[in-house]
Short mmCIF file of C-alpha atoms and ligand atoms in Angstrom, two decimals:
data_model
loop_
_atom_site.label_atom_id
_atom_site.label_comp_id
_atom_site.label_asym_id
_atom_site.label_seq_id
_atom_site.Cartn_x
_atom_site.Cartn_y
_atom_site.Cartn_z
CA MET A 124 0.89 27.01 11.00
CA VAL A 125 2.99 25.83 8.06
CA THR A 126 1.91 26.54 4.51
CA ALA A 127 2.76 23.54 2.36
CA LYS A 128 2.86 23.38 -1.39
CA ALA A 129 0.79 20.53 -2.75
CA ARG A 130 -0.82 18.97 -5.79
CA ALA A 131 -4.57 18.71 -5.52
CA VAL A 132 -7.40 17.39 -7.64
CA ASP A 133 -10.82 19.09 -7.80
CA GLY A 134 -13.02 16.30 -9.11
CA PRO A 135 -13.10 12.80 -10.58
CA ASP A 136 -12.18 13.90 -14.10
CA LYS A 137 -9.99 16.87 -13.23
CA PRO A 138 -6.22 17.11 -13.69
CA PHE A 139 -3.88 17.79 -10.78
CA ARG A 140 -3.08 21.43 -10.05
CA VAL A 141 -0.74 23.37 -7.80
CA ALA A 142 -2.28 24.12 -4.40
CA GLU A 143 -1.34 25.54 -1.03
CA ILE A 144 -2.51 23.80 2.12
CA LYS A 145 -2.15 24.63 5.81
CA ARG A 146 -0.59 22.18 8.21
CA ARG A 147 -1.61 22.68 11.83
CA ASP A 148 0.61 24.14 14.54
CA LEU A 149 2.43 21.42 16.40
CA ASP A 150 0.47 19.94 19.27
CA LEU A 151 2.44 18.43 22.17
CA HIS A 152 3.03 15.09 20.45
CA ASP A 153 3.15 16.26 16.83
CA VAL A 154 6.02 15.94 14.39
CA LEU A 155 6.54 18.25 11.40
CA ILE A 156 7.93 16.34 8.44
CA GLU A 157 9.46 17.80 5.31
CA ILE A 158 8.25 15.31 2.72
CA LYS A 159 10.91 14.24 0.24
CA TYR A 160 9.07 11.53 -1.68
CA ALA A 161 5.50 10.30 -2.03
CA GLY A 162 4.49 7.08 -3.76
CA ILE A 163 1.47 6.78 -6.03
CA CYS A 164 -0.77 3.94 -4.83
CA HIS A 165 -3.66 2.64 -6.89
CA SER A 166 -5.86 3.58 -3.90
CA ASP A 167 -4.98 7.23 -4.63
CA ILE A 168 -6.46 6.72 -8.09
CA HIS A 169 -9.60 4.93 -6.89
CA THR A 170 -10.13 7.78 -4.40
CA ALA A 171 -9.26 10.72 -6.69
CA HIS A 172 -11.65 9.30 -9.30
CA GLY A 173 -14.43 9.03 -6.71
CA GLU A 174 -14.78 5.27 -7.28
CA TRP A 175 -15.02 4.38 -3.60
CA GLY A 176 -17.71 6.91 -2.70
CA PRO A 177 -18.10 10.63 -2.17
CA VAL A 178 -14.89 12.65 -1.92
CA ASN A 179 -14.36 15.97 -0.24
CA TYR A 180 -12.53 17.84 -3.04
CA PRO A 181 -10.05 19.45 -3.38
CA LEU A 182 -8.13 16.32 -2.49
CA VAL A 183 -4.38 15.93 -1.95
CA PRO A 184 -3.75 12.16 -2.11
CA GLY A 185 -0.62 10.34 -1.02
CA HIS A 186 -0.13 7.82 1.78
CA GLU A 187 3.33 6.54 0.99
CA ILE A 188 5.35 9.31 2.56
CA ALA A 189 9.07 9.53 3.31
CA GLY A 190 10.86 12.60 4.64
CA ILE A 191 12.85 14.30 7.37
CA VAL A 192 11.69 15.62 10.73
CA THR A 193 12.09 19.41 10.82
CA ASP A 194 10.32 20.25 14.09
CA VAL A 195 8.76 18.45 17.05
CA GLY A 196 6.13 19.26 19.67
CA THR A 197 7.29 19.87 23.23
CA GLU A 198 6.42 16.37 24.47
CA VAL A 199 7.60 14.32 21.52
CA SER A 200 9.88 11.54 22.75
CA LYS A 201 10.26 9.22 19.77
CA TYR A 202 11.69 11.59 17.14
CA LYS A 203 14.04 14.52 16.82
CA VAL A 204 14.89 17.02 14.12
CA GLY A 205 16.82 15.36 11.31
CA ASP A 206 15.34 11.86 11.71
CA ARG A 207 14.40 9.95 8.54
CA VAL A 208 10.76 9.02 8.87
CA GLY A 209 7.74 7.68 7.05
CA VAL A 210 3.96 7.99 7.22
CA GLY A 211 1.52 5.49 5.76
CA CYS A 212 -2.23 5.29 5.28
CA MET A 213 -3.35 6.51 8.70
CA VAL A 214 -2.38 9.40 10.94
CA ASP A 215 -4.41 8.71 14.08
CA SER A 216 -6.91 6.41 15.78
CA CYS A 217 -8.79 6.36 19.08
CA GLY A 218 -5.95 4.50 20.81
CA GLU A 219 -8.34 3.02 23.35
CA CYS A 220 -10.55 0.43 21.67
CA GLU A 221 -9.81 -3.27 21.75
CA ASN A 222 -8.24 -3.23 18.29
CA CYS A 223 -6.07 -0.18 18.91
CA ARG A 224 -4.83 -1.71 22.14
CA LYS A 225 -3.84 -4.83 20.17
CA GLY A 226 -1.77 -2.64 17.86
CA GLU A 227 -4.25 -3.08 15.00
CA GLU A 228 -5.01 0.64 14.69
CA GLN A 229 -6.10 0.18 11.07
CA TYR A 230 -9.14 -1.64 12.45
CA CYS A 231 -9.89 1.00 15.11
CA LEU A 232 -13.49 0.50 16.18
CA LYS A 233 -14.09 4.23 15.92
CA GLY A 234 -12.42 4.31 12.51
CA ASN A 235 -8.79 5.18 11.93
CA ILE A 236 -8.06 8.66 10.62
CA GLN A 237 -6.82 8.28 7.09
CA THR A 238 -3.85 10.27 5.88
CA TYR A 239 -6.03 11.96 3.28
CA GLY A 240 -9.76 12.16 2.76
CA GLY A 241 -10.43 11.89 6.51
CA VAL A 242 -11.20 14.36 9.27
CA ASP A 243 -8.68 14.76 12.08
CA LYS A 244 -9.47 15.13 15.79
CA TYR A 245 -9.39 18.93 15.37
CA GLY A 246 -12.24 18.67 12.85
CA GLU A 247 -10.04 19.52 9.86
CA PRO A 248 -9.93 17.51 6.62
CA THR A 249 -6.73 15.49 6.25
CA GLN A 250 -4.57 15.98 3.17
CA GLY A 251 -1.91 13.56 1.99
CA GLY A 252 1.63 13.27 0.81
CA TYR A 253 1.61 14.94 -2.59
CA SER A 254 2.88 17.96 -0.68
CA THR A 255 6.00 19.42 0.86
CA HIS A 256 5.13 19.11 4.57
CA ILE A 257 2.85 17.18 6.88
CA VAL A 258 2.13 17.23 10.62
CA VAL A 259 1.50 13.84 12.22
CA GLN A 260 1.32 12.72 15.82
CA GLU A 261 4.41 10.76 16.75
CA ASN A 262 2.71 7.40 17.33
CA PHE A 263 1.81 7.26 13.64
CA VAL A 264 5.29 8.11 12.40
CA LEU A 265 7.66 5.31 11.38
CA LYS A 266 11.43 5.21 11.55
CA ILE A 267 13.08 4.50 8.21
CA PRO A 268 16.09 2.20 8.60
CA ASP A 269 19.42 3.78 7.58
CA ASN A 270 20.07 1.43 4.67
CA ILE A 271 16.79 2.19 2.86
CA GLU A 272 16.91 5.28 0.64
CA LEU A 273 14.02 7.67 1.14
CA ASP A 274 12.65 7.36 -2.40
CA LYS A 275 12.52 3.59 -2.09
CA ALA A 276 11.19 3.74 1.47
CA ALA A 277 8.04 5.61 0.47
CA PRO A 278 6.19 2.69 -1.21
CA LEU A 279 6.90 0.42 1.74
CA LEU A 280 4.52 2.54 3.84
CA CYS A 281 1.52 1.16 1.94
CA ALA A 282 2.49 -1.42 -0.69
CA GLY A 283 5.02 -2.96 1.70
CA ILE A 284 2.84 -3.26 4.79
CA THR A 285 -0.32 -4.22 2.90
CA THR A 286 1.40 -7.32 1.57
CA TYR A 287 3.64 -8.05 4.59
CA SER A 288 0.70 -8.13 7.00
CA PRO A 289 -1.37 -10.90 5.35
CA LEU A 290 1.75 -12.90 4.46
CA ASN A 291 2.73 -12.70 8.12
CA HIS A 292 -0.78 -13.36 9.44
CA TRP A 293 -1.45 -16.38 7.22
CA GLY A 294 2.00 -17.81 7.84
CA ALA A 295 3.93 -17.54 4.57
CA ALA A 296 7.07 -19.54 5.36
CA SER A 297 9.28 -22.35 4.21
CA GLY A 298 7.14 -25.26 2.97
CA LYS A 299 4.23 -23.00 1.99
CA LYS A 300 3.13 -22.33 -1.56
CA VAL A 301 2.09 -18.73 -2.06
CA ALA A 302 0.63 -17.19 -5.21
CA VAL A 303 0.56 -13.47 -5.89
CA VAL A 304 -2.08 -12.27 -8.33
CA GLY A 305 -1.08 -9.06 -10.16
CA MET A 306 2.50 -7.81 -10.43
CA GLY A 307 1.98 -4.12 -9.83
CA GLY A 308 2.99 -1.97 -6.87
CA LEU A 309 1.64 -4.31 -4.19
CA GLY A 310 2.31 -7.49 -6.13
CA HIS A 311 6.00 -6.90 -6.69
CA MET A 312 6.43 -6.25 -2.95
CA ALA A 313 4.45 -9.40 -2.08
CA VAL A 314 6.78 -11.47 -4.26
CA GLN A 315 9.89 -10.18 -2.51
CA ILE A 316 8.49 -10.44 1.01
CA ALA A 317 6.99 -13.93 0.56
CA HIS A 318 10.30 -15.10 -0.92
CA ALA A 319 12.24 -13.65 2.02
CA MET A 320 9.83 -15.39 4.42
CA GLY A 321 10.88 -18.65 2.79
CA ALA A 322 7.73 -19.50 0.81
CA GLU A 323 7.65 -20.96 -2.70
CA VAL A 324 6.29 -18.07 -4.72
CA THR A 325 4.24 -18.09 -7.92
CA VAL A 326 3.19 -14.97 -9.80
CA LEU A 327 -0.13 -14.98 -11.64
CA SER A 328 0.02 -12.05 -14.03
CA GLN A 329 -2.16 -11.25 -17.02
CA THR A 330 0.76 -11.85 -19.38
CA LEU A 331 4.36 -13.05 -19.29
CA LYS A 332 5.68 -9.54 -20.06
CA LYS A 333 7.11 -9.06 -16.56
CA LYS A 334 8.29 -12.66 -16.06
CA GLU A 335 11.99 -11.84 -15.98
CA ASP A 336 11.46 -9.19 -13.31
CA GLY A 337 9.25 -11.51 -11.28
CA LEU A 338 11.85 -14.26 -11.23
CA GLN A 339 14.58 -11.76 -10.39
CA LEU A 340 12.50 -10.47 -7.46
CA GLY A 341 12.30 -13.96 -6.02
CA ALA A 342 9.39 -15.75 -7.70
CA ASP A 343 9.94 -19.45 -8.32
CA HIS A 344 7.23 -19.70 -11.00
CA TYR A 345 5.41 -17.25 -13.24
CA TYR A 346 2.20 -17.86 -15.18
CA ALA A 347 -0.06 -15.87 -17.45
CA THR A 348 -3.69 -15.86 -16.37
CA SER A 349 -4.73 -15.09 -19.96
CA GLU A 350 -3.82 -18.70 -20.76
CA PRO A 351 -6.67 -21.02 -19.68
CA GLN A 352 -4.33 -23.97 -19.13
CA THR A 353 -2.75 -22.03 -16.22
CA PHE A 354 -5.88 -22.66 -14.16
CA GLU A 355 -5.94 -26.36 -15.06
CA LYS A 356 -2.28 -26.84 -14.36
CA LEU A 357 -2.30 -25.09 -10.98
CA ALA A 358 -5.62 -26.45 -9.66
CA GLY A 359 -5.44 -27.16 -5.91
CA CYS A 360 -1.85 -25.98 -5.70
CA PHE A 361 -1.60 -23.13 -3.19
CA ASP A 362 -1.78 -22.67 0.57
CA LEU A 363 -2.20 -18.94 0.22
CA ILE A 364 -3.13 -16.59 -2.60
CA ILE A 365 -2.72 -12.83 -2.23
CA ASN A 366 -4.91 -11.04 -4.76
CA THR A 367 -3.59 -7.53 -5.41
CA VAL A 368 -5.66 -6.82 -8.51
CA SER A 369 -7.34 -3.42 -8.61
CA ALA A 370 -10.14 -4.62 -10.90
CA LYS A 371 -12.85 -7.25 -10.76
CA ILE A 372 -11.50 -10.73 -11.46
CA ASN A 373 -13.14 -14.14 -11.67
CA LEU A 374 -12.68 -15.11 -8.04
CA ASN A 375 -14.05 -18.61 -8.59
CA ALA A 376 -11.28 -19.48 -11.00
CA TYR A 377 -8.67 -18.43 -8.43
CA LEU A 378 -10.38 -20.23 -5.53
CA GLY A 379 -9.94 -23.41 -7.54
CA LEU A 380 -6.18 -22.98 -7.20
CA LEU A 381 -6.29 -23.37 -3.41
CA ASN A 382 -5.55 -26.66 -1.69
CA LEU A 383 -7.35 -28.10 1.35
CA ASP A 384 -7.65 -25.32 3.98
CA GLY A 385 -6.10 -22.80 1.58
CA THR A 386 -6.90 -19.10 1.87
CA LEU A 387 -7.36 -16.44 -0.76
CA VAL A 388 -6.76 -12.99 0.72
CA ASN A 389 -8.04 -9.99 -1.18
CA VAL A 390 -6.02 -6.85 -0.69
CA GLY A 391 -7.04 -5.44 -4.06
CA ALA A 392 -9.99 -3.12 -3.58
CA PRO A 393 -12.04 -2.77 -6.78
CA ALA A 394 -15.16 -0.67 -6.41
CA GLU A 395 -17.35 -3.37 -7.94
CA PRO A 396 -18.47 -6.35 -5.82
CA LEU A 397 -16.83 -9.71 -6.58
CA SER A 398 -19.08 -12.74 -6.82
CA LEU A 399 -18.23 -16.01 -5.23
CA ASN A 400 -19.70 -19.49 -5.61
CA VAL A 401 -19.70 -20.94 -2.09
CA PHE A 402 -19.21 -24.45 -3.42
CA ASN A 403 -15.66 -23.38 -4.26
CA LEU A 404 -15.10 -22.85 -0.54
CA ILE A 405 -17.12 -25.74 0.86
CA GLY A 406 -15.46 -28.41 -1.27
CA HIS A 407 -11.99 -27.98 0.18
CA ARG A 408 -12.67 -26.08 3.45
CA ARG A 409 -11.16 -23.03 1.77
CA SER A 410 -11.31 -19.47 3.10
CA PHE A 411 -11.80 -16.16 1.40
CA ALA A 412 -10.47 -13.22 3.41
CA GLY A 413 -9.55 -9.57 3.24
CA SER A 414 -6.79 -7.53 4.84
CA MET A 415 -6.23 -3.80 5.25
CA ILE A 416 -2.72 -2.31 5.50
CA GLY A 417 -1.22 -3.21 8.91
CA GLY A 418 -0.84 -1.73 12.39
CA ILE A 419 1.89 0.71 13.33
CA ARG A 420 3.96 -1.83 15.25
CA GLU A 421 3.75 -4.26 12.34
CA THR A 422 4.65 -1.50 9.87
CA GLN A 423 7.86 -0.82 11.79
CA GLU A 424 8.51 -4.56 11.87
CA MET A 425 8.03 -4.67 8.08
CA LEU A 426 10.47 -1.77 7.54
CA ASN A 427 13.07 -3.52 9.68
CA PHE A 428 12.42 -6.83 7.88
CA CYS A 429 12.92 -5.15 4.49
CA ALA A 430 16.11 -3.47 5.71
CA GLN A 431 17.43 -6.78 7.01
CA HIS A 432 16.63 -8.67 3.79
CA GLY A 433 17.64 -5.90 1.38
CA ILE A 434 14.08 -5.61 0.06
CA VAL A 435 13.14 -2.39 -1.72
CA PRO A 436 10.54 -1.56 -4.36
CA LYS A 437 11.47 -0.96 -7.97
CA ILE A 438 10.50 2.63 -8.57
CA GLU A 439 10.27 5.29 -11.24
CA VAL A 440 10.80 8.74 -9.72
CA ILE A 441 8.66 11.39 -11.43
CA SER A 442 8.06 15.12 -11.11
CA ALA A 443 4.78 16.54 -9.84
CA GLU A 444 3.95 17.57 -13.43
CA GLN A 445 3.77 13.91 -14.37
CA ILE A 446 1.10 12.79 -11.85
CA ASP A 447 -1.77 12.70 -14.37
CA GLU A 448 0.33 10.76 -16.85
CA ALA A 449 1.44 8.37 -14.09
CA TYR A 450 -2.22 7.71 -13.18
CA GLU A 451 -2.94 6.81 -16.82
CA ARG A 452 0.03 4.49 -16.89
CA VAL A 453 -0.95 2.74 -13.64
CA LEU A 454 -4.44 2.20 -15.05
CA ALA A 455 -2.87 0.62 -18.13
CA SER A 456 -0.73 -1.71 -15.89
CA ASP A 457 2.26 0.15 -17.35
CA VAL A 458 4.21 0.71 -14.17
CA LYS A 459 7.51 -0.81 -13.06
CA TYR A 460 6.55 -1.00 -10.32
CA ARG A 461 5.76 2.14 -8.36
CA PHE A 462 5.75 5.80 -9.34
CA VAL A 463 7.28 8.00 -6.67
CA ILE A 464 6.90 11.78 -6.75
CA ASP A 465 9.98 13.87 -5.98
CA THR A 466 8.23 16.48 -3.83
CA ASN A 467 10.96 19.01 -4.60
CA THR A 468 9.18 19.45 -7.92
CA ILE A 469 5.83 20.37 -6.37
P1 LIG B 717 -1.27 -1.52 -9.42
O1 LIG B 717 0.15 -1.11 -9.27
O2 LIG B 717 -2.11 -0.92 -10.46
O3 LIG B 717 -1.27 -3.14 -9.54
C1 LIG B 717 -2.42 -3.88 -9.82
C2 LIG B 717 -2.05 -5.01 -10.76
O4 LIG B 717 -3.22 -5.78 -10.98
C3 LIG B 717 -1.61 -4.58 -12.14
O5 LIG B 717 -0.26 -4.29 -12.21
C4 LIG B 717 -1.95 -5.80 -12.96
O6 LIG B 717 -0.93 -6.76 -12.80
C5 LIG B 717 -3.19 -6.35 -12.29
N1 LIG B 717 -4.41 -5.94 -12.99
C6 LIG B 717 -4.86 -4.67 -13.22
N2 LIG B 717 -6.02 -4.69 -13.89
C7 LIG B 717 -6.34 -6.00 -14.05
C8 LIG B 717 -7.45 -6.67 -14.64
N3 LIG B 717 -8.46 -6.00 -15.22
N4 LIG B 717 -7.45 -8.03 -14.62
C9 LIG B 717 -6.45 -8.72 -14.06
N5 LIG B 717 -5.37 -8.13 -13.49
C10 LIG B 717 -5.33 -6.79 -13.49
O7 LIG B 717 -2.07 -1.26 -8.06
P2 LIG B 717 -1.55 -1.33 -6.53
O8 LIG B 717 -1.15 0.02 -6.09
O9 LIG B 717 -0.66 -2.47 -6.39
O10 LIG B 717 -2.94 -1.60 -5.78
C11 LIG B 717 -3.67 -2.78 -6.08
C12 LIG B 717 -5.01 -2.77 -5.40
O11 LIG B 717 -4.82 -2.88 -3.98
C13 LIG B 717 -5.83 -1.51 -5.61
O12 LIG B 717 -7.19 -1.86 -5.74
C14 LIG B 717 -5.60 -0.73 -4.32
O13 LIG B 717 -6.64 0.17 -4.02
C15 LIG B 717 -5.58 -1.86 -3.34
N6 LIG B 717 -4.93 -1.54 -2.07
C16 LIG B 717 -5.47 -2.10 -0.96
C17 LIG B 717 -4.87 -1.89 0.26
C18 LIG B 717 -5.41 -2.58 1.47
O14 LIG B 717 -5.13 -2.13 2.59
N7 LIG B 717 -6.14 -3.66 1.32
C19 LIG B 717 -3.75 -1.07 0.36
C20 LIG B 717 -3.21 -0.55 -0.81
C21 LIG B 717 -3.80 -0.79 -2.03
P3 LIG B 717 -0.39 -7.66 -14.04
O15 LIG B 717 0.03 -6.67 -15.09
O16 LIG B 717 0.73 -8.41 -13.44
O17 LIG B 717 -1.52 -8.53 -14.48
ZN1 LIG B 718 -1.97 2.56 -0.73
#
């Protein structure tokens, strides 16, 4: 058993504190990872604040994990000590259901085991990446390409795959017009990935404050949603809209921006229900869809794609002492564009 240092939260309104957690002894196919960096995803905040439902506190969030393998179980074949690896939002699944067999483990029919806030197959609560070590079975460990630094690799494990997967699934490519709503952690990855896939990319942000960054990341157009004429000007414009907003937005206004057969995919996961006027779908045979992270095979594909296209997140590395402040700043949309914890400071 490895004792890991961690940062845990004890309740929805509580600050983070130093904690010690146990990581299990290595099973045959387990990998022990010394975590170097952990990204802060808005999902960590929704969860830590109890917005998505009951939480088993104390909670150690973190599902954007990058580190180095320091030990392996006796039957591990994919990794060896010293490898640069990542772990995303899930650490296990049944492996046998239809969806797992398709490589869509995130949609495991028995429920995937989440990196934190879940219960593993040994009956123990899972704890995430705001810690110094983690034990994960090898099939849920990703290889980080050599040309991606570990601090920048971390956010790819959630923000990267969560945007790559729907862009890939709904065919973002040359000749397609893609809009990204919200230029935060997920949004700024979606812009880069959609651009690299060849699509014409438009950012729909609350303001024009981040316009220069958006264009530099590969957006062709950038509009402020606070200006009503944006919705008039762009009516019927897009083949695909990826909504990354963490709060409730007026879905109907955005559906009006889709063309015939266009799709609005929600990856943003606000706790409150969004309301939708079906006439906004019926009129132009539009679709409204959702998407959750991506499977393991697709996550590796995304990492390789990012390595090949030189895509990395823009990050601000922080110490563990700054987690509470970082949460406040994310909530205020004051993040450029992902906070990443240096786990050495835990
Ligand atoms: P984030 O960094 O906070 O980005 C969200 C962005 O949404 C903000 O930067 C802001 O962009 C915009 N926004 C925030 N509040 C808004 C409001 N009231 N009205 C309009 N726009 C607003 O968060 P993130 O880490 O990218 O995560 C985004 C959402 O995706 C969260 O709900 C998270 O839980 C969810 N998520 C889902 C999955 C999945 O598998 N589906 C995976 C990861 C995360 P502008 O400043 O540009 O307007
Ligand atoms: Zn996430």
